[in-house]
Tab-separated table of C-alpha atoms in Angstrom:
chain	number	residue	atom	x	y	z
I	21	MET	CA	-143.228	57.860	-87.056
I	22	LYS	CA	-143.711	61.449	-85.964
I	23	ILE	CA	-146.619	63.447	-87.362
I	24	GLY	CA	-146.539	67.233	-87.424
I	25	VAL	CA	-148.700	70.103	-88.609
I	26	ARG	CA	-148.122	73.458	-90.250
I	27	VAL	CA	-149.203	75.255	-87.132
I	28	HIS	CA	-150.560	78.420	-88.745
I	29	ASP	CA	-153.291	76.243	-90.255
I	30	PHE	CA	-154.921	76.695	-86.835
I	31	GLY	CA	-154.772	80.467	-87.371
I	32	LYS	CA	-152.537	83.156	-85.888
I	33	SER	CA	-152.017	83.249	-82.118
I	34	ASP	CA	-149.325	82.928	-79.456
I	35	ALA	CA	-147.040	79.910	-79.407
I	36	LYS	CA	-148.526	78.202	-76.342
I	37	THR	CA	-152.083	78.428	-77.665
I	38	LEU	CA	-151.026	76.928	-80.979
I	39	ALA	CA	-148.961	74.277	-79.206
I	40	LYS	CA	-151.952	73.164	-77.145
I	41	LEU	CA	-154.171	72.928	-80.220
I	42	ALA	CA	-151.599	70.732	-81.990
I	43	HIS	CA	-150.941	68.630	-78.899
I	44	ASP	CA	-154.633	67.983	-78.231
I	45	ILE	CA	-155.038	66.355	-81.650
I	46	GLY	CA	-151.964	64.190	-81.090
I	47	PHE	CA	-149.308	65.826	-83.242
I	48	ASN	CA	-145.636	65.381	-82.316
I	49	GLY	CA	-144.251	68.443	-84.081
I	50	VAL	CA	-144.907	71.668	-85.916
I	51	GLN	CA	-143.816	73.461	-89.040
I	52	LEU	CA	-143.421	77.037	-87.828
I	53	VAL	CA	-143.723	80.067	-90.104
I	54	LEU	CA	-143.274	82.926	-87.659
I	55	ASN	CA	-145.001	85.709	-89.565
I	56	LYS	CA	-148.039	83.531	-90.339
I	57	ALA	CA	-148.347	81.763	-86.981
I	58	ILE	CA	-147.257	84.109	-84.188
I	59	GLU	CA	-148.934	87.405	-83.355
I	60	GLY	CA	-146.475	90.289	-83.536
I	61	GLU	CA	-143.763	88.401	-85.424
I	62	SER	CA	-142.633	89.329	-88.926
I	63	GLY	CA	-139.751	86.850	-89.189
I	64	LEU	CA	-137.803	89.512	-91.079
I	65	PRO	CA	-134.045	89.965	-90.672
I	66	GLY	CA	-133.136	91.731	-87.472
I	67	THR	CA	-136.157	90.427	-85.525
I	68	LEU	CA	-134.758	87.152	-84.181
I	69	THR	CA	-132.565	86.613	-81.133
I	70	LYS	CA	-131.241	83.566	-79.324
I	71	GLU	CA	-133.526	84.341	-76.399
I	72	LYS	CA	-136.626	84.581	-78.573
I	73	ALA	CA	-135.776	81.381	-80.433
I	74	ARG	CA	-135.201	79.498	-77.194
I	75	GLN	CA	-138.501	80.751	-75.775
I	76	PHE	CA	-140.400	79.491	-78.812
I	77	TYR	CA	-138.657	76.149	-78.428
I	78	GLU	CA	-139.712	75.990	-74.769
I	79	ASP	CA	-143.295	76.990	-75.579
I	80	PHE	CA	-143.725	74.150	-78.058
I	81	ARG	CA	-141.620	71.668	-76.131
I	82	SER	CA	-143.775	72.186	-73.026
I	83	TYR	CA	-146.514	70.414	-74.988
I	84	GLY	CA	-144.179	67.704	-76.260
I	85	LEU	CA	-143.805	69.215	-79.719
I	86	ASP	CA	-140.678	69.429	-81.859
I	87	ILE	CA	-140.128	72.274	-84.303
I	88	CYS	CA	-139.451	70.049	-87.272
I	89	MET	CA	-139.118	72.925	-89.743
I	90	LEU	CA	-138.859	76.691	-89.724
I	91	GLY	CA	-140.648	77.882	-92.840
I	92	ALA	CA	-138.744	80.743	-94.468
I	93	TYR	CA	-140.142	80.202	-97.951
I	94	PHE	CA	-139.192	82.804	-100.529
I	95	ASN	CA	-139.069	83.231	-104.298
I	96	PRO	CA	-135.428	83.360	-105.447
I	97	VAL	CA	-136.400	84.446	-108.990
I	98	HIS	CA	-138.823	87.213	-108.015
I	99	SER	CA	-138.494	90.289	-110.229
I	100	ASP	CA	-138.106	92.587	-107.200
I	101	LYS	CA	-134.434	91.975	-106.422
I	102	GLU	CA	-134.491	94.096	-103.261
I	103	LYS	CA	-137.256	91.851	-101.946
I	104	VAL	CA	-135.190	88.787	-102.838
I	105	LYS	CA	-132.191	90.190	-100.973
I	106	THR	CA	-134.295	90.849	-97.860
I	107	LEU	CA	-135.717	87.337	-97.930
I	108	ILE	CA	-132.298	85.749	-98.450
I	109	ASP	CA	-131.214	87.621	-95.333
I	110	LYS	CA	-134.339	86.333	-93.562
I	111	PHE	CA	-133.506	82.738	-94.525
I	112	ASP	CA	-129.919	83.298	-93.399
I	113	GLU	CA	-131.106	84.541	-90.010
I	114	HIS	CA	-133.436	81.570	-89.592
I	115	LEU	CA	-130.469	79.290	-90.276
I	116	ARG	CA	-128.330	81.185	-87.767
I	117	PHE	CA	-130.877	80.667	-84.986
I	118	ALA	CA	-132.150	77.237	-86.071
I	119	ASN	CA	-130.256	75.450	-83.323
I	120	ASP	CA	-131.719	77.778	-80.703
I	121	PHE	CA	-135.180	76.842	-81.958
I	122	HIS	CA	-134.011	73.183	-81.900
I	123	ALA	CA	-135.428	73.197	-85.437
I	124	GLY	CA	-134.543	70.280	-87.648
I	125	TYR	CA	-134.628	72.246	-90.901
I	126	VAL	CA	-135.211	75.630	-92.491
I	127	GLY	CA	-137.367	75.201	-95.575
I	128	SER	CA	-138.221	76.832	-98.888
I	129	GLU	CA	-139.635	76.080	-102.302
I	130	THR	CA	-137.756	77.142	-105.432
I	131	GLY	CA	-139.843	79.981	-106.842
I	132	SER	CA	-141.502	81.115	-110.040
I	133	PHE	CA	-141.121	83.960	-112.519
I	134	ASN	CA	-144.773	84.774	-111.804
I	135	ASP	CA	-143.545	86.512	-108.666
I	136	ASP	CA	-146.075	86.347	-105.806
I	137	LYS	CA	-148.425	83.974	-107.641
I	138	TRP	CA	-145.947	81.056	-107.472
I	139	THR	CA	-147.550	79.510	-110.599
I	140	TYR	CA	-146.309	78.032	-113.871
I	141	ASN	CA	-144.301	80.262	-116.176
I	142	PRO	CA	-142.315	78.853	-119.136
I	143	LEU	CA	-139.260	80.717	-117.881
I	144	ASN	CA	-139.294	78.460	-114.806
I	145	ARG	CA	-138.136	75.576	-116.972
I	146	THR	CA	-135.081	77.288	-118.431
I	147	GLU	CA	-131.427	76.738	-117.641
I	148	ASP	CA	-131.142	80.372	-116.544
I	149	ALA	CA	-133.801	79.754	-113.901
I	150	PHE	CA	-131.982	76.669	-112.673
I	151	GLN	CA	-128.662	78.486	-112.410
I	152	GLU	CA	-130.149	81.437	-110.506
I	153	VAL	CA	-131.870	79.184	-107.975
I	154	LYS	CA	-128.636	77.217	-107.593
I	155	ARG	CA	-126.593	80.372	-107.066
I	156	ILE	CA	-128.812	81.549	-104.229
I	157	PHE	CA	-129.211	78.234	-102.454
I	158	LYS	CA	-125.513	77.446	-102.843
I	159	TYR	CA	-124.847	80.633	-100.869
I	160	LEU	CA	-127.409	79.619	-98.233
I	161	ALA	CA	-126.016	76.073	-98.069
I	162	ASN	CA	-122.626	77.565	-97.204
I	163	LYS	CA	-124.348	79.531	-94.440
I	164	ALA	CA	-126.050	76.352	-93.206
I	165	GLU	CA	-122.670	74.654	-92.971
I	166	GLU	CA	-121.281	77.649	-91.065
I	167	TYR	CA	-124.145	77.502	-88.532
I	168	ASN	CA	-124.401	73.695	-88.429
I	169	ALA	CA	-128.008	73.977	-89.638
I	170	LYS	CA	-129.963	72.114	-92.324
I	171	ILE	CA	-131.992	73.237	-95.336
I	172	ALA	CA	-135.001	71.367	-96.760
I	173	LEU	CA	-135.860	72.198	-100.393
I	174	GLU	CA	-139.189	71.434	-102.027
I	175	GLY	CA	-140.150	71.114	-105.677
I	176	ALA	CA	-143.507	71.767	-107.359
I	177	PHE	CA	-144.977	71.368	-110.837
I	178	GLY	CA	-145.332	75.132	-111.387
I	179	HIS	CA	-141.970	76.118	-109.884
I	180	CYS	CA	-138.373	76.211	-111.074
I	181	MET	CA	-137.694	72.714	-109.723
I	182	TYR	CA	-140.760	71.337	-111.461
I	183	GLU	CA	-140.064	67.616	-111.220
I	184	PRO	CA	-138.132	65.373	-108.834
I	185	LYS	CA	-135.114	64.860	-111.094
I	186	GLN	CA	-134.675	68.628	-111.488
I	187	LEU	CA	-134.669	69.089	-107.701
I	188	LYS	CA	-132.207	66.191	-107.377
I	189	ARG	CA	-129.937	67.905	-109.904
I	190	LEU	CA	-130.126	71.128	-107.876
I	191	VAL	CA	-129.189	69.460	-104.602
I	192	ASP	CA	-126.429	67.434	-106.273
I	193	GLU	CA	-124.908	70.530	-107.856
I	194	ILE	CA	-125.124	72.505	-104.615
I	195	GLY	CA	-123.085	69.644	-103.195
I	196	SER	CA	-123.696	70.180	-99.480
I	197	ASN	CA	-124.362	67.583	-96.809
I	198	ASN	CA	-126.575	70.200	-95.127
I	199	VAL	CA	-129.243	70.270	-97.862
I	200	PHE	CA	-132.172	67.830	-97.727
I	201	TYR	CA	-135.559	67.345	-99.371
I	202	THR	CA	-139.185	68.012	-98.549
I	203	VAL	CA	-141.496	65.806	-100.605
I	204	ASP	CA	-144.980	67.083	-101.370
I	205	ILE	CA	-146.511	64.761	-103.959
I	206	TYR	CA	-149.573	66.964	-104.398
I	207	ASN	CA	-147.305	69.855	-105.421
I	208	TYR	CA	-145.883	67.790	-108.287
I	209	LEU	CA	-149.355	67.007	-109.658
I	210	ASP	CA	-151.658	68.753	-112.077
I	211	ILE	CA	-154.529	67.619	-114.285
I	212	SER	CA	-152.078	66.196	-116.847
I	213	ASN	CA	-150.286	63.799	-114.499
I	214	TYR	CA	-152.306	63.170	-111.332
I	215	GLU	CA	-153.055	59.589	-112.384
I	216	ARG	CA	-149.284	58.964	-112.192
I	217	GLN	CA	-149.080	59.923	-108.508
I	218	GLU	CA	-147.632	56.553	-107.453
I	219	GLU	CA	-144.985	56.732	-110.195
I	220	ILE	CA	-143.967	60.253	-109.124
I	221	PHE	CA	-143.881	59.144	-105.486
I	222	ASP	CA	-141.648	56.185	-106.374
I	223	GLU	CA	-139.335	58.508	-108.278
I	224	CYS	CA	-138.973	60.742	-105.204
I	225	ILE	CA	-138.165	57.761	-102.998
I	226	LYS	CA	-135.600	56.448	-105.490
I	227	LEU	CA	-133.906	59.801	-106.148
I	228	PHE	CA	-133.990	61.386	-102.687
I	229	ASN	CA	-133.843	58.291	-100.492
I	230	ASP	CA	-132.464	58.897	-97.002
I	231	LYS	CA	-132.172	62.667	-97.548
I	232	ILE	CA	-135.942	63.116	-97.320
I	233	ALA	CA	-136.504	65.228	-94.227
I	234	ILE	CA	-140.241	65.820	-94.458
I	235	PHE	CA	-143.260	64.528	-96.323
I	236	HIS	CA	-146.043	67.082	-96.670
I	237	LEU	CA	-149.359	65.295	-96.434
I	238	LYS	CA	-152.292	66.547	-98.509
I	239	ASP	CA	-155.253	65.038	-100.309
I	240	PHE	CA	-157.263	66.086	-103.320
I	241	VAL	CA	-160.225	65.536	-105.599
I	242	VAL	CA	-160.737	66.448	-109.252
I	243	GLU	CA	-163.459	69.030	-109.889
I	244	GLU	CA	-164.256	70.674	-113.224
I	245	GLY	CA	-160.960	69.560	-114.708
I	246	LYS	CA	-158.819	70.889	-111.855
I	247	LEU	CA	-157.211	69.449	-108.744
I	248	LYS	CA	-158.701	70.696	-105.508
I	249	GLN	CA	-157.150	70.084	-102.103
I	250	CYS	CA	-159.429	68.398	-99.566
I	251	CYS	CA	-159.406	66.705	-96.162
I	252	ILE	CA	-156.673	64.067	-95.840
I	253	GLY	CA	-158.382	60.697	-96.085
I	254	ARG	CA	-161.355	61.902	-98.129
I	255	GLY	CA	-159.640	62.306	-101.505
I	256	ILE	CA	-157.817	60.186	-104.056
I	257	MET	CA	-154.216	60.443	-102.828
I	258	ASN	CA	-153.134	56.803	-102.582
I	259	TYR	CA	-151.946	56.626	-98.983
I	260	ASP	CA	-152.582	52.866	-98.933
I	261	TYR	CA	-149.650	52.676	-101.341
I	262	MET	CA	-147.455	55.481	-100.016
I	263	ILE	CA	-147.519	55.209	-96.227
I	264	PRO	CA	-146.124	51.651	-95.960
I	265	ILE	CA	-143.239	52.616	-98.258
I	266	ILE	CA	-142.532	55.790	-96.281
I	267	LYS	CA	-142.584	53.796	-93.045
I	268	GLU	CA	-140.138	51.244	-94.466
I	269	LYS	CA	-137.781	53.496	-96.433
I	270	CYS	CA	-137.886	56.798	-94.506
I	271	PRO	CA	-138.777	55.965	-90.893
I	272	THR	CA	-137.064	59.058	-89.438
I	273	SER	CA	-138.794	61.535	-91.762
I	274	TYR	CA	-141.553	63.764	-90.446
I	275	LEU	CA	-145.065	63.520	-91.840
I	276	VAL	CA	-146.443	67.072	-91.813
I	277	PHE	CA	-150.028	68.109	-92.504
I	278	GLU	CA	-150.086	71.187	-94.712
I	279	GLY	CA	-153.202	73.140	-95.650
I	280	SER	CA	-155.563	71.103	-93.458
I	281	LYS	CA	-158.600	72.760	-91.898
I	282	PRO	CA	-158.733	72.595	-88.086
I	283	GLU	CA	-162.111	70.837	-88.176
I	284	ASP	CA	-160.627	68.076	-90.378
I	285	MET	CA	-157.396	67.476	-88.502
I	286	GLN	CA	-158.559	64.900	-85.950
I	287	PHE	CA	-160.150	62.728	-88.623
I	288	SER	CA	-157.066	63.023	-90.812
I	289	PHE	CA	-154.687	62.366	-87.915
I	290	ASN	CA	-156.562	59.175	-87.027
I	291	PHE	CA	-156.597	58.194	-90.707
I	292	ILE	CA	-152.806	58.500	-91.042
I	293	LYS	CA	-152.155	56.754	-87.719
I	294	ASN	CA	-154.287	53.877	-88.973
I	295	LYS	CA	-152.284	53.679	-92.202
I	296	LEU	CA	-149.108	53.572	-90.125
I	297	GLY	CA	-150.555	50.670	-88.153
I	298	GLU	CA	-150.354	52.589	-84.900
């Protein structure tokens, strides 16, 4: 299986520098968020061109790296509707140039009524929230079909698609063959349910099945009654249970490190390769 990294976790630089850092650890691909990873790039609408997208592809490909996802994450239920419109246009533009990047997917989470905090709000769990998220991503799914691009949507405990079955409902009701899933088990957990991590993982596998594009890999510990992300392989995420199932059921999905510290990545990479039996 291919293992990638959210490349701005190395910091912000030029594409070739970031590509070399990822390559030297052993990664096969990157999750690229232009404004967070590349010096001088905002990722905003009007800033991308075919030539620029193709150059980024070449820069990463020269080190044997795929661009497995373009991150264009935005909050579809943000209270600033002008901001939402701009970021819908940004997502649209990333879809339009996705094939020039040779990017497998353009990704987003599903937002929160807490605006830029992206945290739990009771309004997130209302039917109105669901319908607004569906309206926006239905529009973007139509754009993805127009451009022959793919979207990867991701749920989280504090967001509008707060559990796997709610995200499944969203994708089903959008009804597009161009919409897939990103699974981040850590994002579905909080102090009330973290001991059910295997059950939540199994639910994702059952519901999403062969439409899982990416698994975000994280690890965590519990400190002072809260979950705290830590180095992959040094926490309590049950990869002994999860990795064999991923390898069997979703062998073409990407495994992508997200939120790892550069000094931890080699240990974590070797840890995951070992779990894969490679």
